[in-house]
Amino acid sequence: MKTRFVAAVCAALMAGAPVMAETPPNMLVIANRIDDIKTFDPAESFEFAGSDVSRNVYQKLVNFDPLDLDAGYGPELAESWEVSEDGTVITFTMAEGNVFSTGNPVTAKDAEYSLRRAVLLDKTPSFILTQFGFTADNIEETIKATDDKTLVLTLDKAYAVSFVLNCLTSTIGGIVDSAAAMENEVDGDMGNDWLRTNTAGSGPYKVVDWKPNESVLMDLNPNYGGEKPAMERVIVQHIQESATQRLQLERGDIDIARNLSPEDVAGLADVDGVKVEDEMRGRLMYFAANQKNEMLSDPKVLEALKLATDYDGMAGSFLKGQYTVHQAFLPLTFLGALEDKPFDFDLEAAKASLAGSGFPECGPIKISVREAQERLDIAQSLQNTWGQLGCEVELIVGTGAQTLDRYRAREHDIYLGEWGPDYPDPNTNAGTFALNPDNADEAGNTGYLAWRNAWDPGAMNDKTLAAVVENDVDARRDMYLDLQSEHQKVSPFGVMFQQIEQTGMGEGVQNFVAGGATTAVSYWVITKE
């Protein structure tokens, strides 16, 4: 009966028909763009909407308290940890009483299996772990459960402990039920195909149904070891249009609308029964130029495009209230975030830069962009202002998955999209915007944005690696400031904005936390009055 009821609610939401005056008190119904979800496997998931699901399904050794994000990471599946005198060995002691949704207890053996499989599968986010020296050849010695309660990680060198633990809060740090994964293994894939559509975590929820580009349904994990969430069922519905999200929120068909345009936010100001909450996120909106394109590899052309971008015009109009101009790869609130904004919309200066390039007449440019309204609006603005340089700009529009596939295959000219940090340490963005250890096509380093754009950062590689092991906080901050300043001048990235998420919700919804600049959304603390 429950399955039929949930399906009926989803069907009615998709049809735009009235469902009820308000959603049930124990059910959370959310409108969000979720067409970028490709998998729920924490060893592979690397998209925004997928990270939202993962945070609510998979627990980690350490994690963030959603109601106190400023406190940083704290114990979750691990109750404590010790660091060796030389800083290369971290020994975790597992907490008691955690159980997977399958009914199996969580042990250090599961943590060992989960981290090892993430390295062995070598999917896009694997670099988050392999940067510590973990390889397919050494994981039996470097990631080891000595008993059911003890996990020992041996690093290739001493890092700041906060850096290592912050990395373990990322999606790839999710601990999977090893028994369930192995039972569903096919051709040595360690359960990867099964975990694409199924979940086996110990978090507050479990996925019970996923219809790509339509909806995700989550029910309580009956074995969850924490306090029972008030929301026993979570429905995340893919609603692309802001106007539709607003209408459904006003009618009480949904509890939360996560993709409202500034116009629709303004339209809700005088609507009874709803409210809008603002939250600074770590997501950056940027464009990136594929260096395989000869014209786009010309520094003067890149300078011209950055100067021919109407940052303030966009932020003051169709992005008003939802994005602030920001032009460096570290988001505000991060250690070493650079606030300098060297590029203003200056068409004459842009024309002069283009005239001094090897392509003074410009040429055709294709912008790959997801079919989300604010991105289309940004792309159209670039099409207009870059067109004034003489560039023939074409928009290649697709779903989130389609544009990401093209980007990761290095088949774009210009990619327009967002990037969010994987963990709250400056290396999370420095290590992808300014690091590319192997630029060869066959390297397949899709976790590095520099690689996706076929860009070799040169000396910035060493600077990035030096910053990540610097233990003096002030010195480390200065290193990132210098790195960003150089990156602004020479990289093929045009960082434009940092997101301020404006979420519409019923006035009775309490404790909605989108994740700040550090993590993803947390459904289990939400209540409705």
Coordinates of C-alpha atoms in Angstrom, one line a residue:
M1 CA 0.0 0.0 0.0
K2 CA 2.8 2.4 0.9
T3 CA 4.5 1.9 -2.5
R4 CA 1.3 2.6 -4.4
F5 CA 0.6 5.7 -2.3
V6 CA 4.1 7.1 -2.9
A7 CA 3.8 6.4 -6.6
A8 CA 0.5 8.1 -6.8
V9 CA 1.9 11.2 -5.1
C10 CA 4.8 11.3 -7.6
A11 CA 2.5 10.8 -10.6
A12 CA 0.3 13.7 -9.4
L13 CA 3.2 15.9 -8.9
M14 CA 4.5 15.2 -12.4
A15 CA 1.1 16.0 -13.8
G16 CA 1.0 19.2 -11.9
A17 CA -2.4 18.3 -10.3
P18 CA -3.4 19.2 -6.8
V19 CA -2.6 16.4 -4.5
M20 CA -3.7 17.7 -1.1
A21 CA -3.9 20.8 0.9
E22 CA -0.6 20.0 2.6
T23 CA 1.8 17.1 2.5
P24 CA 1.6 14.5 5.3
P25 CA 3.4 15.5 8.5
N26 CA 5.9 12.6 8.3
M27 CA 6.7 13.0 4.6
L28 CA 9.1 15.6 3.0
V29 CA 8.4 16.4 -0.6
I30 CA 11.1 18.4 -2.4
A31 CA 11.3 19.9 -5.9
N32 CA 14.8 19.9 -7.2
R33 CA 16.7 19.4 -10.4
I34 CA 18.1 15.9 -10.2
D35 CA 18.8 15.1 -13.8
D36 CA 22.6 14.9 -13.1
I37 CA 22.3 11.7 -11.0
K38 CA 24.2 8.9 -12.6
T39 CA 24.8 6.5 -9.7
F40 CA 24.3 6.2 -5.9
D41 CA 27.5 4.2 -5.5
P42 CA 29.6 6.4 -3.2
A43 CA 32.8 5.2 -4.9
E44 CA 31.5 6.8 -8.2
S45 CA 28.9 9.4 -7.4
F46 CA 30.3 12.9 -8.1
E47 CA 27.3 15.1 -8.9
F48 CA 25.4 17.6 -6.8
A49 CA 22.0 15.8 -6.6
G50 CA 23.8 12.4 -6.1
S51 CA 25.7 13.9 -3.2
D52 CA 22.5 15.0 -1.6
V53 CA 21.2 11.4 -1.6
S54 CA 24.5 10.0 -0.5
R55 CA 24.8 12.2 2.6
N56 CA 21.4 10.9 3.8
V57 CA 22.1 7.2 3.0
Y58 CA 25.8 6.6 3.8
Q59 CA 27.6 7.4 7.0
K60 CA 31.3 8.1 7.1
L61 CA 34.1 7.6 9.6
V62 CA 33.8 11.3 10.4
N63 CA 31.2 13.8 9.3
F64 CA 29.5 17.2 9.9
D65 CA 26.8 18.0 12.3
P66 CA 24.2 19.7 10.0
L67 CA 23.0 21.9 12.8
D68 CA 26.6 23.1 13.6
L69 CA 28.6 23.1 10.4
D70 CA 31.0 25.7 11.7
A71 CA 32.2 23.1 14.2
G72 CA 33.9 21.1 11.4
Y73 CA 34.1 17.3 11.2
G74 CA 33.4 15.1 14.2
P75 CA 33.0 11.4 15.0
E76 CA 30.4 9.4 13.1
L77 CA 31.1 5.7 12.5
A78 CA 34.5 6.2 14.1
E79 CA 34.2 7.2 17.8
S80 CA 37.9 8.3 18.0
W81 CA 41.2 8.3 16.2
E82 CA 44.9 8.5 17.0
V83 CA 47.8 9.8 14.9
S84 CA 51.3 8.4 15.0
E85 CA 54.2 10.6 16.1
D86 CA 55.5 10.9 12.5
G87 CA 52.0 11.8 11.2
T88 CA 51.7 9.0 8.7
V89 CA 49.4 6.6 10.5
I90 CA 45.9 7.3 11.6
T91 CA 44.2 4.6 13.7
F92 CA 40.4 4.7 14.0
T93 CA 38.3 3.0 16.6
M94 CA 34.8 2.2 15.4
A95 CA 31.7 3.2 17.4
E96 CA 29.3 0.6 18.6
G97 CA 25.7 0.1 17.6
N98 CA 25.7 1.2 13.9
V99 CA 23.8 -1.1 11.6
F100 CA 23.3 -1.1 7.8
S101 CA 19.8 -1.0 6.3
T102 CA 20.4 -4.6 5.4
G103 CA 20.6 -5.6 9.1
N104 CA 24.3 -6.3 9.1
P105 CA 26.4 -4.5 11.7
V106 CA 29.0 -1.9 10.7
T107 CA 32.5 -3.0 11.3
A108 CA 36.0 -1.8 10.6
K109 CA 36.1 -4.6 7.9
D110 CA 33.3 -2.7 6.1
A111 CA 35.3 0.5 6.3
E112 CA 38.4 -1.3 4.9
Y113 CA 36.4 -2.8 2.1
S114 CA 34.7 0.5 1.2
L115 CA 37.9 2.6 1.0
R116 CA 39.7 -0.2 -0.8
R117 CA 37.0 -0.6 -3.4
A118 CA 37.0 3.1 -4.0
V119 CA 40.6 2.9 -4.9
L120 CA 40.3 -0.3 -7.0
L121 CA 37.3 0.9 -9.0
D122 CA 39.2 4.0 -9.9
K123 CA 36.1 6.1 -10.7
T124 CA 36.1 9.9 -11.1
P125 CA 36.3 10.8 -7.4
S126 CA 39.0 8.2 -6.6
F127 CA 41.7 10.9 -6.5
I128 CA 40.3 12.2 -3.2
L129 CA 41.8 9.0 -1.7
T130 CA 44.7 8.2 -4.0
Q131 CA 46.3 11.6 -3.3
F132 CA 47.4 10.1 0.0
G133 CA 49.4 7.4 -1.7
F134 CA 46.8 4.6 -1.7
T135 CA 47.1 2.4 -4.8
A136 CA 45.7 -0.8 -6.1
D137 CA 49.1 -2.4 -5.3
N138 CA 49.5 -1.3 -1.7
I139 CA 45.9 -1.0 -0.2
E140 CA 46.2 -4.4 1.6
E141 CA 48.9 -2.8 3.7
T142 CA 47.8 0.9 3.7
I143 CA 44.1 0.4 4.4
K144 CA 43.8 -2.3 7.0
A145 CA 41.2 -3.4 9.6
T146 CA 43.2 -5.2 12.3
D147 CA 39.9 -6.3 13.9
D148 CA 36.2 -5.5 13.8
K149 CA 36.7 -2.2 15.7
T150 CA 40.1 -0.9 14.4
L151 CA 40.9 0.6 11.0
V152 CA 44.5 1.7 10.3
L153 CA 45.3 4.1 7.4
T154 CA 49.0 4.5 6.4
L155 CA 49.7 7.6 4.4
D156 CA 52.6 8.1 2.0
K157 CA 53.8 11.1 4.0
A158 CA 52.6 13.4 6.8
Y159 CA 49.7 15.6 5.9
A160 CA 47.7 18.0 8.1
V161 CA 45.4 15.7 9.9
S162 CA 42.5 18.1 9.3
F163 CA 43.1 17.7 5.5
V164 CA 42.9 13.9 5.7
L165 CA 39.8 13.8 7.8
N166 CA 38.1 16.5 5.8
C167 CA 38.6 14.3 2.7
L168 CA 36.9 11.4 4.4
T169 CA 33.8 13.5 4.8
S170 CA 33.3 13.6 1.0
T171 CA 30.9 11.3 -0.8
I172 CA 33.6 8.8 -1.5
G173 CA 34.1 8.3 2.2
G174 CA 30.7 6.6 2.5
I175 CA 30.9 3.2 4.1
V176 CA 29.1 0.4 2.2
D177 CA 27.8 -2.9 3.6
S178 CA 30.6 -5.2 2.2
A179 CA 28.5 -8.3 2.4
A180 CA 25.7 -6.8 0.3
A181 CA 28.1 -5.4 -2.2
M182 CA 29.9 -8.8 -2.6
E183 CA 26.6 -10.7 -2.9
N184 CA 25.7 -8.5 -5.8
E185 CA 29.1 -8.5 -7.5
V186 CA 29.1 -9.2 -11.2
D187 CA 32.3 -9.9 -13.2
G188 CA 34.5 -8.4 -10.4
D189 CA 32.7 -5.0 -10.3
M190 CA 32.5 -5.1 -6.4
G191 CA 28.8 -4.4 -6.6
N192 CA 29.3 -1.3 -8.6
D193 CA 26.4 -1.9 -11.1
W194 CA 24.0 -3.0 -8.3
L195 CA 25.0 0.0 -6.1
R196 CA 24.2 2.3 -9.0
T197 CA 20.5 1.9 -8.3
N198 CA 20.5 0.4 -4.9
T199 CA 21.9 1.5 -1.5
A200 CA 23.5 -0.4 1.4
G201 CA 24.4 2.3 3.9
S202 CA 23.9 2.9 7.6
G203 CA 22.6 6.4 7.3
P204 CA 19.1 7.7 8.3
Y205 CA 17.5 6.7 4.9
K206 CA 17.7 4.1 2.2
V207 CA 16.7 4.6 -1.5
V208 CA 13.6 2.6 -2.3
D209 CA 13.0 3.9 -5.8
W210 CA 14.8 5.9 -8.5
K211 CA 13.4 7.0 -11.8
P212 CA 16.1 8.8 -13.7
N213 CA 15.2 12.4 -14.5
E214 CA 11.9 12.0 -12.5
S215 CA 12.2 11.2 -8.8
V216 CA 14.1 9.6 -5.9
L217 CA 12.2 8.0 -3.0
M218 CA 13.8 7.4 0.3
D219 CA 12.4 5.7 3.4
L220 CA 13.8 5.5 6.9
N221 CA 16.5 3.0 7.5
P222 CA 14.8 0.9 10.2
N223 CA 18.2 0.1 11.7
Y224 CA 19.6 3.6 11.9
G225 CA 21.5 4.1 15.1
G226 CA 20.7 7.7 15.7
E227 CA 17.6 9.5 16.8
K228 CA 14.6 8.7 14.6
P229 CA 14.0 11.4 12.0
A230 CA 10.7 13.1 11.9
M231 CA 10.5 12.7 8.2
E232 CA 9.9 9.0 7.6
R233 CA 9.7 9.4 3.9
V234 CA 11.5 11.8 1.5
I235 CA 10.4 12.3 -2.1
V236 CA 12.7 14.4 -4.3
Q237 CA 10.9 15.2 -7.5
H238 CA 12.7 16.5 -10.7
I239 CA 11.0 19.7 -11.5
Q240 CA 13.0 21.7 -14.0
E241 CA 11.0 25.0 -14.2
S242 CA 11.2 27.5 -11.4
A243 CA 7.6 28.7 -12.1
T244 CA 6.3 25.1 -11.6
Q245 CA 8.2 24.7 -8.3
R246 CA 6.8 28.0 -7.1
L247 CA 3.2 27.0 -8.1
Q248 CA 3.4 23.7 -6.3
L249 CA 4.9 25.3 -3.2
E250 CA 2.1 27.9 -3.1
R251 CA -0.5 25.1 -3.4
G252 CA 1.1 23.0 -0.7
D253 CA 1.9 20.1 -3.0
I254 CA 5.6 20.3 -2.0
D255 CA 7.4 21.3 1.2
I256 CA 10.6 22.7 -0.4
A257 CA 11.5 24.3 -3.7
R258 CA 15.2 24.4 -4.4
N259 CA 15.6 26.0 -7.8
L260 CA 13.6 29.2 -7.7
S261 CA 14.5 32.1 -9.9
P262 CA 14.9 35.6 -8.4
E263 CA 11.6 36.5 -10.0
D264 CA 9.8 33.7 -8.3
V265 CA 11.5 34.3 -5.0
A266 CA 10.3 37.9 -5.2
G267 CA 6.8 36.6 -6.1
L268 CA 6.7 34.6 -2.9
A269 CA 7.4 37.6 -0.6
D270 CA 3.7 38.2 0.1
V271 CA 2.4 34.6 -0.1
D272 CA 1.0 33.3 3.2
G273 CA 2.3 30.0 4.5
V274 CA 5.7 30.1 2.7
K275 CA 9.2 31.5 3.5
V276 CA 12.5 31.8 1.7
E277 CA 15.8 31.1 3.4
D278 CA 19.2 32.2 2.1
E279 CA 22.4 30.1 2.5
M280 CA 25.9 30.8 1.2
R281 CA 27.1 27.8 -0.7
G282 CA 30.5 26.7 -1.8
R283 CA 29.4 26.3 -5.5
L284 CA 31.1 28.4 -8.1
M285 CA 29.7 29.2 -11.5
Y286 CA 32.5 29.2 -14.1
F287 CA 33.3 28.7 -17.8
A288 CA 36.3 26.7 -19.0
A289 CA 38.0 26.6 -22.3
N290 CA 39.2 23.3 -23.8
Q291 CA 42.9 23.8 -24.6
K292 CA 42.7 21.3 -27.5
N293 CA 41.0 24.2 -29.4
E294 CA 43.9 26.2 -30.8
M295 CA 42.0 29.5 -30.7
L296 CA 40.9 29.0 -27.0
S297 CA 44.5 28.1 -26.0
D298 CA 45.6 31.6 -27.0
P299 CA 46.1 33.6 -23.7
K300 CA 45.0 36.8 -25.4
V301 CA 41.7 35.2 -26.6
L302 CA 41.1 33.9 -23.0
E303 CA 41.8 37.4 -21.6
A304 CA 39.4 38.8 -24.1
L305 CA 36.6 36.4 -23.2
K306 CA 37.1 37.2 -19.5
L307 CA 36.9 40.9 -20.2
A308 CA 33.9 40.5 -22.4
T309 CA 31.8 38.9 -19.6
D310 CA 29.2 41.1 -17.9
Y311 CA 29.6 39.9 -14.3
D312 CA 27.8 42.8 -12.6
G313 CA 25.1 43.0 -15.2
M314 CA 24.2 39.3 -14.7
A315 CA 24.5 39.4 -10.9
G316 CA 22.3 42.5 -10.8
S317 CA 19.6 41.2 -13.0
F318 CA 18.5 37.6 -13.6
L319 CA 20.9 36.2 -10.9
K320 CA 20.0 38.9 -8.3
G321 CA 20.1 37.6 -4.8
Q322 CA 21.3 34.1 -5.8
Y323 CA 24.9 34.7 -7.0
T324 CA 27.6 37.1 -5.9
V325 CA 30.5 38.0 -8.2
H326 CA 33.5 36.0 -7.3
Q327 CA 36.5 35.3 -9.6
A328 CA 38.8 32.9 -7.8
F329 CA 38.7 29.1 -7.5
L330 CA 38.4 29.1 -3.6
P331 CA 34.9 30.0 -2.4
L332 CA 34.5 32.7 0.2
T333 CA 34.7 31.3 3.8
F334 CA 37.6 28.9 2.8
L335 CA 41.1 29.3 4.1
G336 CA 43.0 31.5 1.6
A337 CA 40.0 32.6 -0.4
L338 CA 41.0 35.4 -2.7
E339 CA 38.5 38.3 -2.9
D340 CA 40.3 40.2 -5.8
K341 CA 38.1 40.6 -8.9
P342 CA 40.5 41.7 -11.7
F343 CA 37.9 41.4 -14.5
D344 CA 35.2 43.9 -15.2
F345 CA 33.0 44.1 -18.3
D346 CA 35.2 46.2 -20.6
L347 CA 34.4 45.6 -24.3
E348 CA 37.1 48.0 -25.6
A349 CA 39.8 46.3 -23.5
A350 CA 38.5 42.9 -24.7
K351 CA 38.7 44.0 -28.3
A352 CA 42.2 45.1 -27.8
S353 CA 43.2 41.8 -26.3
L354 CA 41.6 39.9 -29.1
A355 CA 43.3 42.1 -31.7
G356 CA 46.6 41.2 -30.1
S357 CA 45.9 37.5 -30.3
G358 CA 46.5 35.1 -33.1
F359 CA 42.8 35.1 -33.9
P360 CA 41.8 38.8 -34.2
E361 CA 38.6 37.9 -36.1
C362 CA 37.6 35.4 -33.4
G363 CA 35.8 32.4 -34.7
P364 CA 33.1 29.9 -33.9
I365 CA 32.7 28.9 -30.2
K366 CA 30.3 26.3 -28.9
I367 CA 29.2 26.6 -25.3
S368 CA 28.1 23.3 -23.7
V369 CA 25.5 24.1 -21.1
R370 CA 22.9 22.2 -19.0
E371 CA 19.3 23.0 -19.6
A372 CA 18.8 24.8 -16.3
Q373 CA 17.4 28.3 -16.5
E374 CA 20.1 30.3 -14.7
R375 CA 22.8 28.6 -16.8
L376 CA 21.0 29.2 -20.0
D377 CA 20.6 32.8 -19.0
I378 CA 24.3 33.1 -18.3
A379 CA 25.1 31.3 -21.6
Q380 CA 22.9 33.7 -23.5
S381 CA 24.6 36.6 -21.9
L382 CA 28.0 35.3 -22.9
Q383 CA 26.6 34.6 -26.4
N384 CA 25.6 38.3 -26.6
T385 CA 28.7 39.9 -25.2
W386 CA 31.2 37.6 -26.8
G387 CA 29.3 38.1 -30.0
Q388 CA 30.1 41.8 -29.8
L389 CA 33.8 40.7 -30.2
G390 CA 32.9 39.1 -33.5
C391 CA 32.7 35.5 -32.1
E392 CA 30.0 33.3 -33.5
V393 CA 28.7 31.6 -30.4
E394 CA 26.5 28.5 -30.5
L395 CA 24.8 27.0 -27.4
I396 CA 24.9 23.2 -27.1
V397 CA 22.2 22.5 -24.6
G398 CA 21.7 19.1 -22.8
T399 CA 20.8 17.4 -19.6
G400 CA 23.2 17.5 -16.6
A401 CA 24.4 14.0 -17.5
Q402 CA 24.9 14.8 -21.2
T403 CA 26.9 17.9 -20.6
L404 CA 29.1 16.3 -17.9
D405 CA 29.8 13.3 -20.2
R406 CA 30.9 15.6 -23.0
Y407 CA 33.0 17.6 -20.5
R408 CA 34.7 14.6 -19.1
A409 CA 35.5 13.3 -22.6
R410 CA 37.2 16.6 -23.4
E411 CA 34.8 17.1 -26.4
H412 CA 33.7 20.7 -25.6
D413 CA 34.8 24.1 -26.7
I414 CA 33.5 26.0 -23.7
Y415 CA 31.9 24.3 -20.7
L416 CA 29.6 26.4 -18.5
G417 CA 28.8 24.9 -15.2
E418 CA 29.1 24.8 -11.4
W419 CA 31.7 23.3 -9.2
G420 CA 31.3 22.6 -5.5
P421 CA 34.0 21.6 -3.0
D422 CA 34.2 17.9 -2.0
Y423 CA 35.6 18.7 1.5
P424 CA 36.2 21.9 3.5
D425 CA 39.9 22.3 2.8
P426 CA 41.4 24.7 0.1
N427 CA 43.0 21.7 -1.6
T428 CA 39.6 20.5 -2.7
N429 CA 39.5 23.2 -5.4
A430 CA 43.2 23.9 -5.8
G431 CA 43.7 20.2 -6.4
T432 CA 41.4 20.2 -9.4
F433 CA 41.5 23.7 -10.9
A434 CA 45.3 24.1 -10.6
L435 CA 46.6 20.5 -10.6
N436 CA 46.9 18.0 -13.5
P437 CA 49.5 15.3 -12.9
D438 CA 49.2 13.8 -16.4
N439 CA 47.6 15.7 -19.3
A440 CA 47.5 12.7 -21.7
D441 CA 44.2 11.7 -23.1
E442 CA 44.7 8.1 -22.0
A443 CA 45.3 9.3 -18.4
G444 CA 41.6 9.8 -18.0
N445 CA 42.0 12.1 -15.0
T446 CA 38.4 13.2 -15.1
G447 CA 38.5 14.3 -11.4
Y448 CA 40.8 17.1 -12.4
L449 CA 39.1 20.1 -14.0
A450 CA 42.5 21.1 -15.4
W451 CA 42.7 17.7 -17.2
R452 CA 39.1 18.0 -18.5
N453 CA 40.2 21.2 -20.3
A454 CA 43.5 19.6 -21.5
W455 CA 45.4 22.2 -19.5
D456 CA 48.9 21.7 -18.0
P457 CA 49.3 24.1 -15.1
G458 CA 53.1 23.8 -15.2
A459 CA 54.7 25.1 -12.1
M460 CA 51.4 25.5 -10.4
N461 CA 51.3 21.7 -10.0
D462 CA 54.3 21.8 -7.6
K463 CA 52.9 24.9 -5.9
T464 CA 49.6 23.1 -5.3
L465 CA 51.3 20.0 -3.9
A466 CA 53.5 22.2 -1.6
A467 CA 50.5 24.0 -0.2
V468 CA 48.7 20.8 0.8
V469 CA 51.5 19.7 3.2
E470 CA 52.2 23.1 4.7
N471 CA 51.4 23.0 8.4
D472 CA 51.8 26.7 9.2
V473 CA 48.3 28.1 8.7
D474 CA 49.3 31.7 7.8
A475 CA 52.0 30.4 5.4
R476 CA 49.4 28.1 3.8
R477 CA 46.9 30.9 3.4
D478 CA 49.5 33.0 1.6
M479 CA 50.4 30.1 -0.7
Y480 CA 46.7 29.8 -1.8
L481 CA 46.3 33.5 -2.3
D482 CA 49.4 33.6 -4.6
L483 CA 48.2 30.5 -6.4
Q484 CA 44.8 32.0 -7.2
S485 CA 46.2 35.3 -8.3
E486 CA 48.4 33.5 -10.9
H487 CA 45.5 31.2 -11.8
Q488 CA 43.3 34.1 -12.6
K489 CA 45.8 35.5 -15.1
V490 CA 46.8 32.4 -17.0
S491 CA 44.3 29.6 -16.6
P492 CA 41.5 28.7 -19.1
F493 CA 39.0 29.1 -16.3
G494 CA 36.7 32.1 -16.0
V495 CA 35.3 31.9 -12.5
M496 CA 32.3 34.3 -12.4
F497 CA 30.0 33.7 -9.3
Q498 CA 29.5 32.1 -6.0
Q499 CA 26.1 30.7 -5.2
I500 CA 23.7 32.0 -2.5
E501 CA 21.0 29.3 -2.4
Q502 CA 17.5 30.8 -1.9
T503 CA 15.2 28.0 -0.9
G504 CA 11.4 28.3 -0.8
M505 CA 9.6 26.2 1.8
G506 CA 6.5 25.9 3.8
E507 CA 6.5 28.1 6.9
G508 CA 6.4 25.1 9.2
V509 CA 9.6 23.5 7.8
Q510 CA 12.4 23.8 10.3
N511 CA 16.1 22.9 10.3
F512 CA 16.5 22.8 6.5
V513 CA 20.3 23.0 5.9
A514 CA 21.4 22.9 2.3
G515 CA 25.0 22.1 3.4
G516 CA 26.7 25.5 3.5
A517 CA 30.0 25.7 1.7
T518 CA 31.2 22.3 3.0
T519 CA 28.7 19.5 2.5
A520 CA 25.3 18.4 1.1
V521 CA 21.7 18.6 2.3
S522 CA 20.6 16.9 5.5
Y523 CA 17.0 15.6 5.5
W524 CA 17.1 13.8 8.8
V525 CA 17.1 16.9 11.0
I526 CA 14.1 18.5 9.3
T527 CA 10.8 18.8 11.1
K528 CA 7.5 20.3 10.1
E529 CA 5.3 22.2 12.5

